[in-house]
XYZ file of C-alpha atoms in Angstrom:
347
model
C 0.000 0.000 0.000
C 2.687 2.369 0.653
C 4.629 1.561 -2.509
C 1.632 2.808 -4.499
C 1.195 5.795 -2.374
C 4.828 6.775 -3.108
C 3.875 6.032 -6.938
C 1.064 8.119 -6.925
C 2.880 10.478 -5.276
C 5.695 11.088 -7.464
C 2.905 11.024 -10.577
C 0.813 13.709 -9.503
C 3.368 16.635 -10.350
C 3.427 15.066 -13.499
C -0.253 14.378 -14.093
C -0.826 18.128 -13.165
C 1.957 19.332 -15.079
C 0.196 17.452 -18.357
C -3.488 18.984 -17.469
C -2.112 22.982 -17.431
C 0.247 22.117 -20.168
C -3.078 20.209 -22.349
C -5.203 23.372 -20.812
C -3.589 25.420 -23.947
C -4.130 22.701 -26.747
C -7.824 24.095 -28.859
C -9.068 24.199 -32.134
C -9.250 27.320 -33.893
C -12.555 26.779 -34.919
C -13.532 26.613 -31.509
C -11.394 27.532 -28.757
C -11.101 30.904 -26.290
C -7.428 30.661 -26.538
C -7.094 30.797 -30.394
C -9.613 33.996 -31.005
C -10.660 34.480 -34.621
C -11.896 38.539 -34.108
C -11.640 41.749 -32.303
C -14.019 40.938 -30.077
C -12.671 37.447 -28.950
C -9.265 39.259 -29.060
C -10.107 41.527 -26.524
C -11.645 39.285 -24.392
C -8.217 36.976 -24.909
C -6.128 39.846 -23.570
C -7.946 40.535 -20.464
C -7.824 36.743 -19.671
C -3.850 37.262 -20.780
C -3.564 40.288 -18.345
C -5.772 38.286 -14.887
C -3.463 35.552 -15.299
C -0.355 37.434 -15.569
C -0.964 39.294 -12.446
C -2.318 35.658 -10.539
C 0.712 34.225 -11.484
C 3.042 37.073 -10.892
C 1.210 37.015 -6.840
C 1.228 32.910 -6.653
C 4.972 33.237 -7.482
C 5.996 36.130 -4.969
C 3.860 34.436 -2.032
C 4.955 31.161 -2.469
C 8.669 32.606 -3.171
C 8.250 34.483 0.803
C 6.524 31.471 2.269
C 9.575 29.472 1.133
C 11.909 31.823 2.578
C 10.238 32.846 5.888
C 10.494 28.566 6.187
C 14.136 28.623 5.516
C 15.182 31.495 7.579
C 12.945 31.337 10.637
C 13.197 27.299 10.929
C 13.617 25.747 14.401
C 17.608 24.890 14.689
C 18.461 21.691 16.433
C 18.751 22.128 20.245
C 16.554 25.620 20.086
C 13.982 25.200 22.311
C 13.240 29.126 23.003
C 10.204 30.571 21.838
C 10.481 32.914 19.676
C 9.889 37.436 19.747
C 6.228 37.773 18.770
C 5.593 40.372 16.317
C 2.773 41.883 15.751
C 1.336 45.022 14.496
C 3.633 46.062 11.654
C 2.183 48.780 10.862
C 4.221 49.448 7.289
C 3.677 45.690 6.275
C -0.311 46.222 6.736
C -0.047 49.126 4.834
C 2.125 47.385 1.921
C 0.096 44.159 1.907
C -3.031 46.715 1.897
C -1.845 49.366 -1.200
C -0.495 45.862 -3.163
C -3.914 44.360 -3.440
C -5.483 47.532 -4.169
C -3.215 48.708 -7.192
C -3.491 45.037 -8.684
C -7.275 45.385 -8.928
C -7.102 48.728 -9.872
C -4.553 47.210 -12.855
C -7.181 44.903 -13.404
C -10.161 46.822 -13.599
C -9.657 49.775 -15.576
C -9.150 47.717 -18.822
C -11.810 45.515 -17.818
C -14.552 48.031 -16.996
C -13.532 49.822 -20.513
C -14.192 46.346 -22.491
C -17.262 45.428 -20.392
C -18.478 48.746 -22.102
C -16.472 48.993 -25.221
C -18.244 45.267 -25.665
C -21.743 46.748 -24.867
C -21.798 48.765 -27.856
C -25.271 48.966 -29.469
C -24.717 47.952 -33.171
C -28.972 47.347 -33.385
C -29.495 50.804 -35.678
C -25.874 51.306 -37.784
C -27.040 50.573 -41.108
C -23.406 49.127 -42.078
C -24.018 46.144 -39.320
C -25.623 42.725 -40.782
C -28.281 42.459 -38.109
C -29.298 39.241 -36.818
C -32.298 37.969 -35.032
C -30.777 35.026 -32.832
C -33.385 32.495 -31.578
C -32.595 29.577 -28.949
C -34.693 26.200 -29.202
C -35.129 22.958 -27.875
C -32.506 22.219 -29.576
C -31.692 24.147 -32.337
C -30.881 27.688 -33.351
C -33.015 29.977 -35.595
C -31.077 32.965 -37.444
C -32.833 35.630 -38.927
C -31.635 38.376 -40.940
C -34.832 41.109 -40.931
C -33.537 43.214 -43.164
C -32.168 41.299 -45.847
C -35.473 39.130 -45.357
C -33.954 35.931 -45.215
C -34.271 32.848 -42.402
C -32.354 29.972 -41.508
C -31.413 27.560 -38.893
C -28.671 25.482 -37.384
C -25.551 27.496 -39.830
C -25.229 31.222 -39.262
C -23.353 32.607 -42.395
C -21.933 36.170 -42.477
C -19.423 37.846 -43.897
C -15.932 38.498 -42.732
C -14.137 41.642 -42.170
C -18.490 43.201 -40.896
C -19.871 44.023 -37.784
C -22.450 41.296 -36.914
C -25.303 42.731 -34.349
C -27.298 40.241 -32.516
C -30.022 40.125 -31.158
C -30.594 36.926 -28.981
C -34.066 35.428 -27.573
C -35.648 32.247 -26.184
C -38.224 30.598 -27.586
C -38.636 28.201 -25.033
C -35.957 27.545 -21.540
C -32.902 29.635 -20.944
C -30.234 29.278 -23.388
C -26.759 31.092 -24.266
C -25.514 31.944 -27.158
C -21.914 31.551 -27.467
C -18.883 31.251 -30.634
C -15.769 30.401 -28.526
C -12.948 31.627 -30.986
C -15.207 34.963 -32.117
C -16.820 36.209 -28.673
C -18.356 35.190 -25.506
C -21.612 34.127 -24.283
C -24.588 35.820 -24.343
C -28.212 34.594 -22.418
C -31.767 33.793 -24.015
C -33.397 34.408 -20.999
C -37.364 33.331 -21.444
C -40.247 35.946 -20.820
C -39.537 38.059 -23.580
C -36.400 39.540 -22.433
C -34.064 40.478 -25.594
C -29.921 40.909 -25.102
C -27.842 42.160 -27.997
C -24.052 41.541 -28.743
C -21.856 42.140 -31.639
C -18.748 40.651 -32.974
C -16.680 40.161 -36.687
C -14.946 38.137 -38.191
C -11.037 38.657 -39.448
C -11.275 36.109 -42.391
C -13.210 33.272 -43.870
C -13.966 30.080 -41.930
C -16.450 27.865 -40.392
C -16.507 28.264 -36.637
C -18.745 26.512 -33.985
C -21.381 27.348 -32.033
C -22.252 25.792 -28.717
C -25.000 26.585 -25.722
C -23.620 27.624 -22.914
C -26.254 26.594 -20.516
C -27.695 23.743 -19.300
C -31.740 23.266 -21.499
C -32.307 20.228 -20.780
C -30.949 16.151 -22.263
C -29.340 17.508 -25.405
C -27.700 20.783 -23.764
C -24.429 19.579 -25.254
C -25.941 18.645 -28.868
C -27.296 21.979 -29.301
C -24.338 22.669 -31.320
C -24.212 25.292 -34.383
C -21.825 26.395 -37.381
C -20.679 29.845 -38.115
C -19.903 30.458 -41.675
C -17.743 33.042 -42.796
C -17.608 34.071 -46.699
C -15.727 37.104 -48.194
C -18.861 39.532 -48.926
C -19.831 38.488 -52.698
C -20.006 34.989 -51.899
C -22.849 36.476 -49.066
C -24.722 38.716 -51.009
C -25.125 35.901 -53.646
C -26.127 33.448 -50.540
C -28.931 35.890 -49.917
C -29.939 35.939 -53.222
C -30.184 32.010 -53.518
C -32.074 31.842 -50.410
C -34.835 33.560 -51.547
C -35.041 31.948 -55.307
C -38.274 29.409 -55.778
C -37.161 25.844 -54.809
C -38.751 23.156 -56.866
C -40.546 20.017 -54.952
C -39.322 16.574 -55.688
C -40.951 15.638 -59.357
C -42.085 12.421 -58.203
C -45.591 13.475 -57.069
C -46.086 10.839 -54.454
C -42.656 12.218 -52.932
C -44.147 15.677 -53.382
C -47.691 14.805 -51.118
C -45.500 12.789 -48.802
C -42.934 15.785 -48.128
C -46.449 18.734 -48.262
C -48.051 16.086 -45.670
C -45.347 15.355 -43.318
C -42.748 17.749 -43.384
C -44.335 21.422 -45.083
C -46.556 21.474 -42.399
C -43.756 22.455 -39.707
C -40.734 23.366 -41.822
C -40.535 25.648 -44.897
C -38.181 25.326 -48.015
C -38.055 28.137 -50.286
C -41.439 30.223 -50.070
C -43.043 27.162 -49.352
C -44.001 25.218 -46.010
C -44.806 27.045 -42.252
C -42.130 28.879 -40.138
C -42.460 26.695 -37.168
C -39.261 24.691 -37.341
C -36.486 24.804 -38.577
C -35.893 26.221 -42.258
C -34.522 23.523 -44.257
C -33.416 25.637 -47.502
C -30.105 24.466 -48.424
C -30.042 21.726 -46.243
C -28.057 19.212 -48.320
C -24.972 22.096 -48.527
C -24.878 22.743 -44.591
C -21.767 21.449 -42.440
C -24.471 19.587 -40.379
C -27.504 17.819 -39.898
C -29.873 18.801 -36.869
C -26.173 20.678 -35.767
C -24.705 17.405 -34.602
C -24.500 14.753 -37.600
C -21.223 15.927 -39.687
C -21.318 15.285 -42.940
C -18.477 14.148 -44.730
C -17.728 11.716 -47.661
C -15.259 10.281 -45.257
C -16.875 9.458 -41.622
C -14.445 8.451 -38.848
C -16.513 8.817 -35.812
C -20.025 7.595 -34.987
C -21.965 11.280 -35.561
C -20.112 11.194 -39.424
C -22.134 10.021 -42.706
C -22.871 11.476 -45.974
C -25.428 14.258 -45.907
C -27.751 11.411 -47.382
C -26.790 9.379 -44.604
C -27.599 11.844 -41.938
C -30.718 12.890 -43.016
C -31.910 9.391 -42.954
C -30.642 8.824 -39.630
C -32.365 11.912 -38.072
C -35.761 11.584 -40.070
C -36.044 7.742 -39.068
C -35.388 8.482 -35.311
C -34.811 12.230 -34.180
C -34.939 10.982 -30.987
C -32.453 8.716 -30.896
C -30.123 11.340 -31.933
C -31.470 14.191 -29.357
C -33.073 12.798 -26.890
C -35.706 15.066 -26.136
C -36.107 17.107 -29.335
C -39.599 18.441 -30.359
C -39.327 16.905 -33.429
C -41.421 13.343 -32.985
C -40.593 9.993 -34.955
C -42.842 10.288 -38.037
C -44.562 6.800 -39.368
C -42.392 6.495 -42.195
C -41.479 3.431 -44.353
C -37.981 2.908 -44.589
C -38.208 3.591 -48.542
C -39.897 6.854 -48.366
C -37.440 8.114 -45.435
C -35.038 7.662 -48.225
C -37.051 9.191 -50.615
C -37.279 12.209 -48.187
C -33.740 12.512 -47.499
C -32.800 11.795 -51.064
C -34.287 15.563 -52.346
C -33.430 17.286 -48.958
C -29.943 16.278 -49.531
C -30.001 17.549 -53.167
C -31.238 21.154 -51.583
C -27.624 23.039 -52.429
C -27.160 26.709 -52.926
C -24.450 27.883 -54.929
C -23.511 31.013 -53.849
């Protein structure tokens, strides 16, 4: 037993030493650490500037501690007790003014980004505004003024200031792009925050909620797109182009019957759900289900493949989704996800 203690004793360092070194490691697409804008950049350097200063005190206390140890140890033989001191006055005063002028180091740049990061962007006509709405579990993006809706795959473009404005349709949610800017709440009742943030160049990011909705919390994921500013202005134009229904009329009634009622492609369908125009060009399905012509990992499959998985079950994929298992046969699921995953924009 002791052995093992000694083992686990001398690993520990090292097991510690590996989690703060591993701490740095991210994605670009997705971590704090690697920001992708002005806004995340900010927010980086404050986090830069807290941790200097922790460090900087962890180093100087433990660097006294170790000393005071040293120099004031009990020699062998000494039995005396030692002078008790108390009531330096000039060391309460240090160990008073040092605190103090570290948060004041602190908090100046903070309070001017808590503000500087405030900054209404709702009414500047050169903003892309952007009506963010949290669901059970999915996002809806809205773009009022460009009249165009979508869900799960926020595309903007880079180098613009994006303006949100971020809602709840249901529980509280938060809206939050690691490597572009922090979170923001959907609280419920009507309440409306607003953020902004840009992007420095073209990329897909993701998109995560921040707080806890309910089974799928952590599947509520979404993708940020970023195009240069042509490639986005003829995106808006493709979304609101006519999109033909599947040929095959029996497809067509099936799709009017069981999936128009809730979702809407091109003009047609209700607003209920998600937006499924362009589906079968998006980085995901349902935000979780990668698509790839090249699947490694269990949530990987053609966009074919995907669809079929999620339309068969949705709730075998999020547990707890609104969206209920339709009575489908097998051959018309494929039929269904055959001309959703032909639903491509070129922009």
């Amino acid at each position: 037993m002791m052995n093992r203690w000694h083992v686990l004793k001398r690993l520990l360092p090292l097991l510690a030493g590996m989690v703060l070194l591993l701490s740095a490691c991210g994605r670009a697409d997705l971590s704090t650490l690697k920001p992708q804008g002005p806004v995340a950049e900010e927010q980086f350097g404050l986090m830069k500037l807290t941790i200097t200063i922790m460090v900087i005190v962890v180093l100087v206390v433990f660097a006294i501690a170790g000393y005071v140890i040293l120099r004031y140890r009990r020699r062998p033989g000494d039995k005396s007790i030692p002078v008790q001191v108390e009531g330096n006055h000039k060391l309460e005063i240090i160990w008073t003014v040092i605190p103090i002028v570290l948060l004041i180091i602190i908090g100046i740049p903070t309070v001017n980004s808590v503000f500087g990061l405030a900054k209404d962007y709702t009414k500047d006509p050169n903003a892309i505004q952007i009506n963010v709405t949290a669901h059970q579990y999915w996002w809806e993006f809205e773009y009022p003024k460009l009249g165009v809706k979508t869900a799960q795959e926020l595309l903007i473009p880079e180098g613009t200031i994006i303006s949100v404005e971020a809602k709840t349709a249901d529980v509280l949610h938060s809206f939050w792009i690691p490597s572009l800017a922090g979170k923001t709440d959907t609280n419920p009742g009507g309440n409306v925050n607003t953020m902004y943030f840009k992007a420095d160049h073209t990329g897909v990011f993701l998109g995560k909620c921040a707080e806890l909705c309910g089974p799928s919390h952590s599947l509520m994921d979404f993708k940020v797109k970023v195009v240069d500013k042509a490639s986005f202005d003829r995106w808006v134009a493709a979304m609101k182009n006519p999109v033909a229904l599947p040929q095959d009329q029996e497809v067509a009634d099936l799709l009017n019957k069981q999936c128009l009622s809730c979702h809407a492609i091109g003009g047609n369908g209700g607003p209920a759900f998600p937006n499924l125009t362009g589906i079968g060009g998006r980085q995901t399905v349902a935000g979780i289900l990668v698509n790839t012509d090249d699947p490694k990992y269990k949530n990987e499959g053609t966009v074919e493949e995907n669809l079929e998985k999620w339309i068969a079950d949705p709730q075998a994929v999020k547990p707890g989704t609104l969206m209920p298992k339709v009575d489908l046969t097998q051959d018309q699921v494929k039929a269904i996800a055959k001309y959703l995953a032909g639903l491509k924009l070129d922009y």
